[in-house]
XYZ file of C-alpha atoms in Angstrom:
396
model
C -63.404 -1.572 130.892
C -67.123 -1.211 130.249
C -68.604 2.117 131.334
C -72.295 2.231 132.222
C -74.451 5.316 131.876
C -76.813 5.723 134.828
C -79.716 8.190 135.098
C -80.405 9.339 138.651
C -83.862 10.119 140.070
C -83.370 13.832 139.524
C -82.652 13.164 135.849
C -78.912 13.819 135.957
C -76.575 11.336 134.323
C -73.454 9.746 135.837
C -71.047 7.103 134.591
C -69.957 4.030 136.535
C -67.350 1.360 135.945
C -66.401 -1.820 137.804
C -62.603 -2.014 138.052
C -60.527 -5.149 138.595
C -57.575 -4.010 140.709
C -55.671 -7.291 140.947
C -54.910 -10.010 143.498
C -54.375 -8.831 147.071
C -50.771 -9.601 148.060
C -51.772 -10.305 151.668
C -55.046 -12.203 151.338
C -54.584 -13.775 147.902
C -58.108 -12.737 146.911
C -59.163 -10.829 143.809
C -59.957 -7.182 144.474
C -62.576 -5.179 142.569
C -63.848 -1.653 143.025
C -66.583 0.607 141.644
C -65.867 4.117 140.293
C -68.473 6.811 139.557
C -67.946 10.143 137.730
C -69.862 12.827 135.877
C -68.248 12.061 132.510
C -66.851 9.064 130.675
C -63.373 10.575 130.568
C -63.411 11.337 134.289
C -64.636 7.804 134.955
C -61.705 6.317 133.048
C -59.274 8.602 134.864
C -60.604 7.558 138.282
C -60.418 3.890 137.285
C -56.720 4.191 136.427
C -56.123 6.104 139.670
C -57.769 3.290 141.644
C -55.463 0.713 140.013
C -52.369 2.858 140.640
C -53.354 3.452 144.285
C -53.823 -0.288 144.782
C -50.371 -1.030 143.373
C -48.658 1.777 145.333
C -50.187 0.401 148.545
C -48.335 -2.848 148.010
C -51.129 -4.464 145.959
C -53.343 -4.811 148.996
C -56.350 -3.218 150.665
C -55.780 -5.206 153.851
C -53.809 -2.331 155.358
C -53.430 1.381 154.888
C -50.530 2.779 152.955
C -47.503 3.472 155.157
C -45.789 6.802 154.575
C -42.120 7.489 155.320
C -41.166 11.114 154.756
C -37.428 10.409 154.586
C -35.079 7.502 153.922
C -33.726 7.491 157.471
C -37.189 6.756 158.907
C -37.681 3.909 156.443
C -34.182 2.532 157.149
C -34.627 2.626 160.927
C -38.034 0.936 160.626
C -36.430 -1.801 158.506
C -33.570 -2.123 161.000
C -35.968 -2.785 163.885
C -37.391 -5.741 161.953
C -33.960 -6.890 160.798
C -32.641 -7.062 164.375
C -35.189 -9.768 165.182
C -33.739 -12.138 162.571
C -29.943 -11.995 163.024
C -27.223 -12.423 165.653
C -25.675 -9.695 167.785
C -22.567 -9.258 165.669
C -24.631 -8.775 162.479
C -26.700 -6.141 164.297
C -23.535 -4.320 165.356
C -22.011 -4.370 161.859
C -25.234 -3.293 160.105
C -25.792 -0.500 162.622
C -22.289 0.761 161.832
C -22.972 0.660 158.077
C -26.161 2.655 158.578
C -24.513 5.339 160.723
C -21.282 5.720 158.750
C -22.459 5.249 155.156
C -26.179 4.983 154.363
C -27.829 7.613 156.554
C -25.261 10.383 155.934
C -25.752 9.959 152.162
C -29.488 9.228 151.919
C -31.042 10.002 155.286
C -32.692 13.328 154.439
C -33.992 12.299 151.002
C -37.680 11.677 150.444
C -38.083 7.983 149.690
C -40.053 8.616 146.497
C -37.366 11.027 145.226
C -34.516 8.495 145.359
C -33.536 7.671 141.770
C -31.184 5.126 140.165
C -28.902 7.987 139.081
C -28.621 9.302 142.653
C -27.793 5.856 144.000
C -25.300 5.172 141.200
C -23.430 8.386 142.018
C -23.264 7.429 145.706
C -22.046 3.904 144.976
C -19.490 5.265 142.511
C -18.162 7.571 145.228
C -17.896 4.677 147.707
C -16.041 2.634 145.079
C -13.640 5.494 144.353
C -12.940 5.917 148.074
C -12.302 2.191 148.461
C -9.977 2.081 145.463
C -7.929 5.121 146.526
C -7.928 4.739 150.316
C -4.662 4.144 152.123
C -4.335 0.631 153.504
C -2.596 0.494 156.876
C -2.112 -2.882 158.564
C -4.541 -4.418 156.091
C -7.314 -1.902 156.859
C -8.659 1.051 154.892
C -9.429 4.428 156.427
C -12.742 4.697 158.273
C -15.541 5.646 155.895
C -13.725 4.151 152.902
C -14.455 0.447 153.244
C -14.321 -1.966 150.302
C -17.773 -3.397 151.072
C -19.736 -0.964 148.891
C -21.452 -3.902 147.160
C -22.785 -4.933 150.549
C -23.875 -1.338 151.208
C -25.812 -1.353 147.931
C -27.425 -4.641 148.932
C -28.556 -3.062 152.210
C -30.147 -0.197 150.270
C -31.942 -2.734 148.059
C -33.291 -4.555 151.106
C -34.455 -1.341 152.747
C -36.244 -0.159 149.601
C -37.776 -3.621 149.101
C -39.148 -3.251 152.616
C -40.583 0.126 151.572
C -42.272 -1.498 148.570
C -43.809 -4.202 150.766
C -45.278 -1.498 152.977
C -46.543 0.454 149.980
C -44.317 3.470 150.628
C -42.849 3.262 147.094
C -43.895 1.547 143.872
C -40.510 0.376 142.605
C -36.948 -0.189 143.792
C -34.442 2.151 142.079
C -31.501 0.284 143.623
C -32.175 -2.659 141.287
C -30.931 -0.535 138.393
C -27.593 0.307 140.036
C -24.384 -1.561 139.168
C -21.403 -1.392 141.551
C -18.000 -0.724 139.926
C -15.337 -3.389 140.245
C -13.002 -3.189 143.202
C -9.438 -2.741 141.981
C -7.017 -5.470 142.962
C -4.531 -4.126 145.492
C -1.645 -5.899 147.131
C -2.610 -9.476 148.003
C -3.445 -9.739 151.667
C -0.795 -11.849 153.316
C -1.994 -14.374 155.857
C -0.189 -13.909 159.147
C 1.038 -17.080 160.810
C 4.110 -18.560 162.467
C 6.459 -20.761 160.520
C 8.062 -23.620 162.433
C 11.041 -21.639 163.736
C 8.884 -18.689 164.822
C 6.406 -20.965 166.555
C 9.181 -22.764 168.417
C 10.661 -19.422 169.477
C 7.300 -18.170 170.790
C 6.559 -21.377 172.710
C 10.010 -21.280 174.299
C 9.353 -17.673 175.331
C 6.098 -18.693 177.027
C 8.036 -21.242 179.077
C 10.175 -18.439 180.512
C 7.283 -16.407 181.933
C 6.811 -16.150 185.674
C 4.036 -18.495 186.858
C 1.576 -15.811 187.976
C -2.159 -16.542 187.527
C -2.342 -13.997 184.683
C 0.628 -15.508 182.866
C -0.622 -19.065 183.332
C -4.067 -18.093 182.033
C -2.702 -16.365 178.950
C -0.117 -19.044 178.242
C -2.887 -21.636 178.420
C -5.062 -19.547 176.096
C -2.291 -19.094 173.511
C -1.302 -22.759 173.494
C -4.965 -23.786 173.390
C -5.622 -21.626 170.311
C -2.555 -22.981 168.527
C -3.554 -26.572 169.339
C -7.241 -26.311 168.357
C -7.504 -23.617 165.672
C -10.465 -22.018 167.488
C -11.333 -18.384 166.923
C -10.433 -16.321 169.975
C -14.096 -15.316 170.415
C -15.044 -19.000 170.575
C -12.320 -19.725 173.139
C -13.198 -16.792 175.419
C -16.856 -17.941 175.463
C -16.015 -21.500 176.613
C -17.022 -22.714 180.058
C -15.729 -25.805 181.847
C -18.965 -27.638 181.064
C -17.941 -27.477 177.390
C -14.877 -29.639 178.074
C -15.099 -33.424 178.272
C -11.783 -34.519 179.784
C -12.658 -38.203 179.496
C -13.238 -37.999 175.742
C -10.740 -35.135 175.370
C -13.147 -32.972 173.368
C -14.468 -29.422 173.489
C -17.917 -28.310 172.313
C -18.038 -25.023 170.410
C -21.503 -23.468 170.341
C -20.935 -19.909 171.594
C -18.803 -16.886 170.808
C -17.893 -13.525 172.282
C -19.198 -10.496 170.381
C -18.272 -6.852 170.700
C -21.388 -5.333 172.235
C -22.040 -2.462 174.563
C -23.676 -4.507 177.303
C -22.060 -7.226 179.416
C -25.305 -9.207 179.346
C -25.149 -9.654 175.561
C -21.423 -10.315 175.447
C -21.711 -14.084 174.916
C -23.705 -15.033 171.845
C -25.485 -18.340 172.374
C -24.467 -19.702 168.993
C -21.248 -19.857 167.011
C -20.344 -17.606 164.068
C -22.092 -19.833 161.503
C -24.067 -23.073 161.560
C -20.949 -25.046 160.616
C -19.010 -23.356 163.427
C -21.079 -25.324 165.947
C -18.816 -28.338 166.286
C -16.880 -30.706 168.544
C -13.077 -30.465 168.430
C -10.750 -33.170 169.732
C -7.947 -32.225 172.126
C -4.494 -33.734 172.316
C -3.228 -35.042 175.668
C -0.846 -32.125 176.280
C -3.586 -29.541 175.755
C -5.948 -31.497 177.993
C -3.302 -31.555 180.738
C -2.623 -27.846 180.236
C -6.326 -27.060 180.803
C -6.473 -29.226 183.942
C -3.465 -27.412 185.403
C -5.018 -24.026 184.653
C -8.289 -25.111 186.269
C -6.402 -25.846 189.510
C -4.856 -22.367 189.427
C -8.228 -20.769 188.647
C -9.881 -22.586 191.571
C -6.862 -21.919 193.829
C -6.340 -25.651 194.340
C -9.863 -26.133 195.719
C -12.763 -28.164 194.349
C -15.363 -26.002 192.621
C -18.787 -27.180 191.468
C -19.674 -23.846 189.866
C -19.382 -23.591 186.085
C -17.256 -20.637 185.028
C -15.683 -19.362 181.845
C -12.437 -21.228 181.232
C -10.338 -18.141 180.534
C -11.600 -16.005 183.409
C -10.103 -15.394 186.833
C -11.655 -14.296 190.127
C -15.005 -13.619 188.395
C -13.354 -11.254 185.924
C -14.113 -11.919 182.251
C -11.467 -10.486 179.945
C -12.329 -8.562 176.795
C -10.837 -9.034 173.354
C -9.560 -5.447 173.304
C -7.572 -5.962 176.491
C -6.294 -9.393 175.473
C -4.968 -8.206 172.100
C -2.994 -5.438 173.824
C -1.255 -7.926 176.111
C -0.683 -10.384 173.252
C 1.018 -7.666 171.197
C 3.415 -7.002 174.069
C 4.223 -10.712 174.355
C 4.980 -10.908 170.613
C 7.380 -7.967 170.970
C 9.085 -9.505 174.013
C 9.443 -12.844 172.205
C 10.899 -11.064 169.118
C 8.401 -12.756 166.774
C 6.034 -11.207 164.187
C 2.716 -9.796 165.410
C 0.300 -12.288 163.855
C -2.657 -11.377 166.105
C -5.006 -13.910 167.644
C -6.230 -15.087 164.247
C -2.650 -15.911 163.348
C -2.791 -18.787 165.839
C -5.685 -20.217 163.831
C -3.710 -19.832 160.592
C -0.676 -21.447 162.238
C -2.799 -24.414 163.311
C -4.115 -24.874 159.773
C -0.631 -24.571 158.270
C 0.730 -27.263 160.581
C -2.090 -29.622 159.656
C -1.669 -28.945 155.929
C 2.059 -29.652 156.095
C 1.509 -32.921 157.924
C -0.828 -34.597 155.442
C -4.079 -34.072 157.381
C -7.089 -34.445 155.078
C -8.280 -30.927 154.078
C -11.873 -32.041 154.670
C -10.954 -32.818 158.284
C -9.324 -29.405 158.567
C -12.501 -27.774 157.258
C -14.612 -29.503 159.904
C -12.112 -28.758 162.666
C -11.981 -25.060 161.803
C -15.761 -24.806 161.353
C -15.655 -23.493 157.786
C -18.974 -23.442 155.946
C -17.395 -24.566 152.679
C -14.501 -26.840 151.748
C -13.421 -24.223 149.188
C -12.874 -21.671 151.971
C -10.349 -23.969 153.627
C -8.502 -24.753 150.395
C -8.477 -21.179 149.063
C -7.252 -19.818 152.389
C -4.677 -22.356 153.472
C -3.555 -24.586 150.610
C -0.729 -22.207 149.644
C 0.628 -22.365 153.201
C 1.686 -25.982 152.700
C 5.127 -24.972 151.438
C 6.791 -28.211 152.523
C 4.239 -30.252 150.595
C 4.999 -28.328 147.397
C 8.645 -29.380 147.673
C 7.593 -32.974 148.362
C 5.369 -32.936 145.261
C 8.255 -31.777 143.089
C 10.511 -34.520 144.472
C 7.833 -37.160 143.963
C 7.381 -36.056 140.356
C 11.137 -36.286 139.822
C 11.168 -39.820 141.221
C 8.248 -40.776 138.934
C 10.228 -39.634 135.895
C 13.310 -41.560 137.015
C 11.250 -44.717 137.387
C 9.973 -44.566 133.786
């Protein structure tokens, strides 16, 4: 940097330097500034300060530096922007992570005082809690989740947001490494084997034909026959069913929100979950019979949710309570609603259905998800493979 000595009209001397600050991150233009001081040393100091101020403001002069006194204010500002880019269920989950984990640990800290060591200690504590927490019915205690890597990623995203706004100059979370999650007991997939499924279906046939029982029996059989997620099924309306082609369009899902208005999310869980699923004749007939009960044997031109009755839309929380009672009455294992989906996949696997077709039918984003989740359920096929290998050897 070349410093010029300038003599003013009153004879006093000052020193001036033209400083190249860098390329503006918002406009893409080069930014220069002029610094004046009473001494060469002071001039150099001011020049370095100008460069540092430019960088700390997000490498831009197009806006003023944004100041967040504490992490919670930065996090909540980030969350407002985040909510505009994701679906309702992601908003709900992230809001829970913020309230239960991030803000209690970091909320009161000044953003510029958050260090890699502080974050590492917090992540280590989360990891220790996850590795030592009691697991009851497949779930850890509240506040001791195993998703501490995801929590760290949220911190990184929040601090990146702070850097973009010029609130901080670097991201300390980038220097933090999450400990490995210890392998606990392998999570067993809950599903009905053939005998259990037959027992449950026979139990459903014994129920009194009240509207509530017919609706739930139709729902249970529908889930077993299609492999849909229960949230996808509860969001279906009659317009989604094509009885002529015997297909159902899945492009919505129920989410757990506080407001009835936002209950149905106008898109499925993932992009691949938006799909068309074929129905078998028995399931198609089952739906037609339920529609007659729902409409009280009258013709209705109004589109309604398939699994509703008398304008009442049932919640997941209520439905799982009733389902649990039915499992107990039928003397079968409690596999939950998702167990119907696993049962559907197991049946297809054991009956030589192409795994790629199963992936599409279930709406999995990746073929590997289908194989890693369900391939071991094809117990009958393993026996067949052993027999086939034995026959191959005999034929040599």
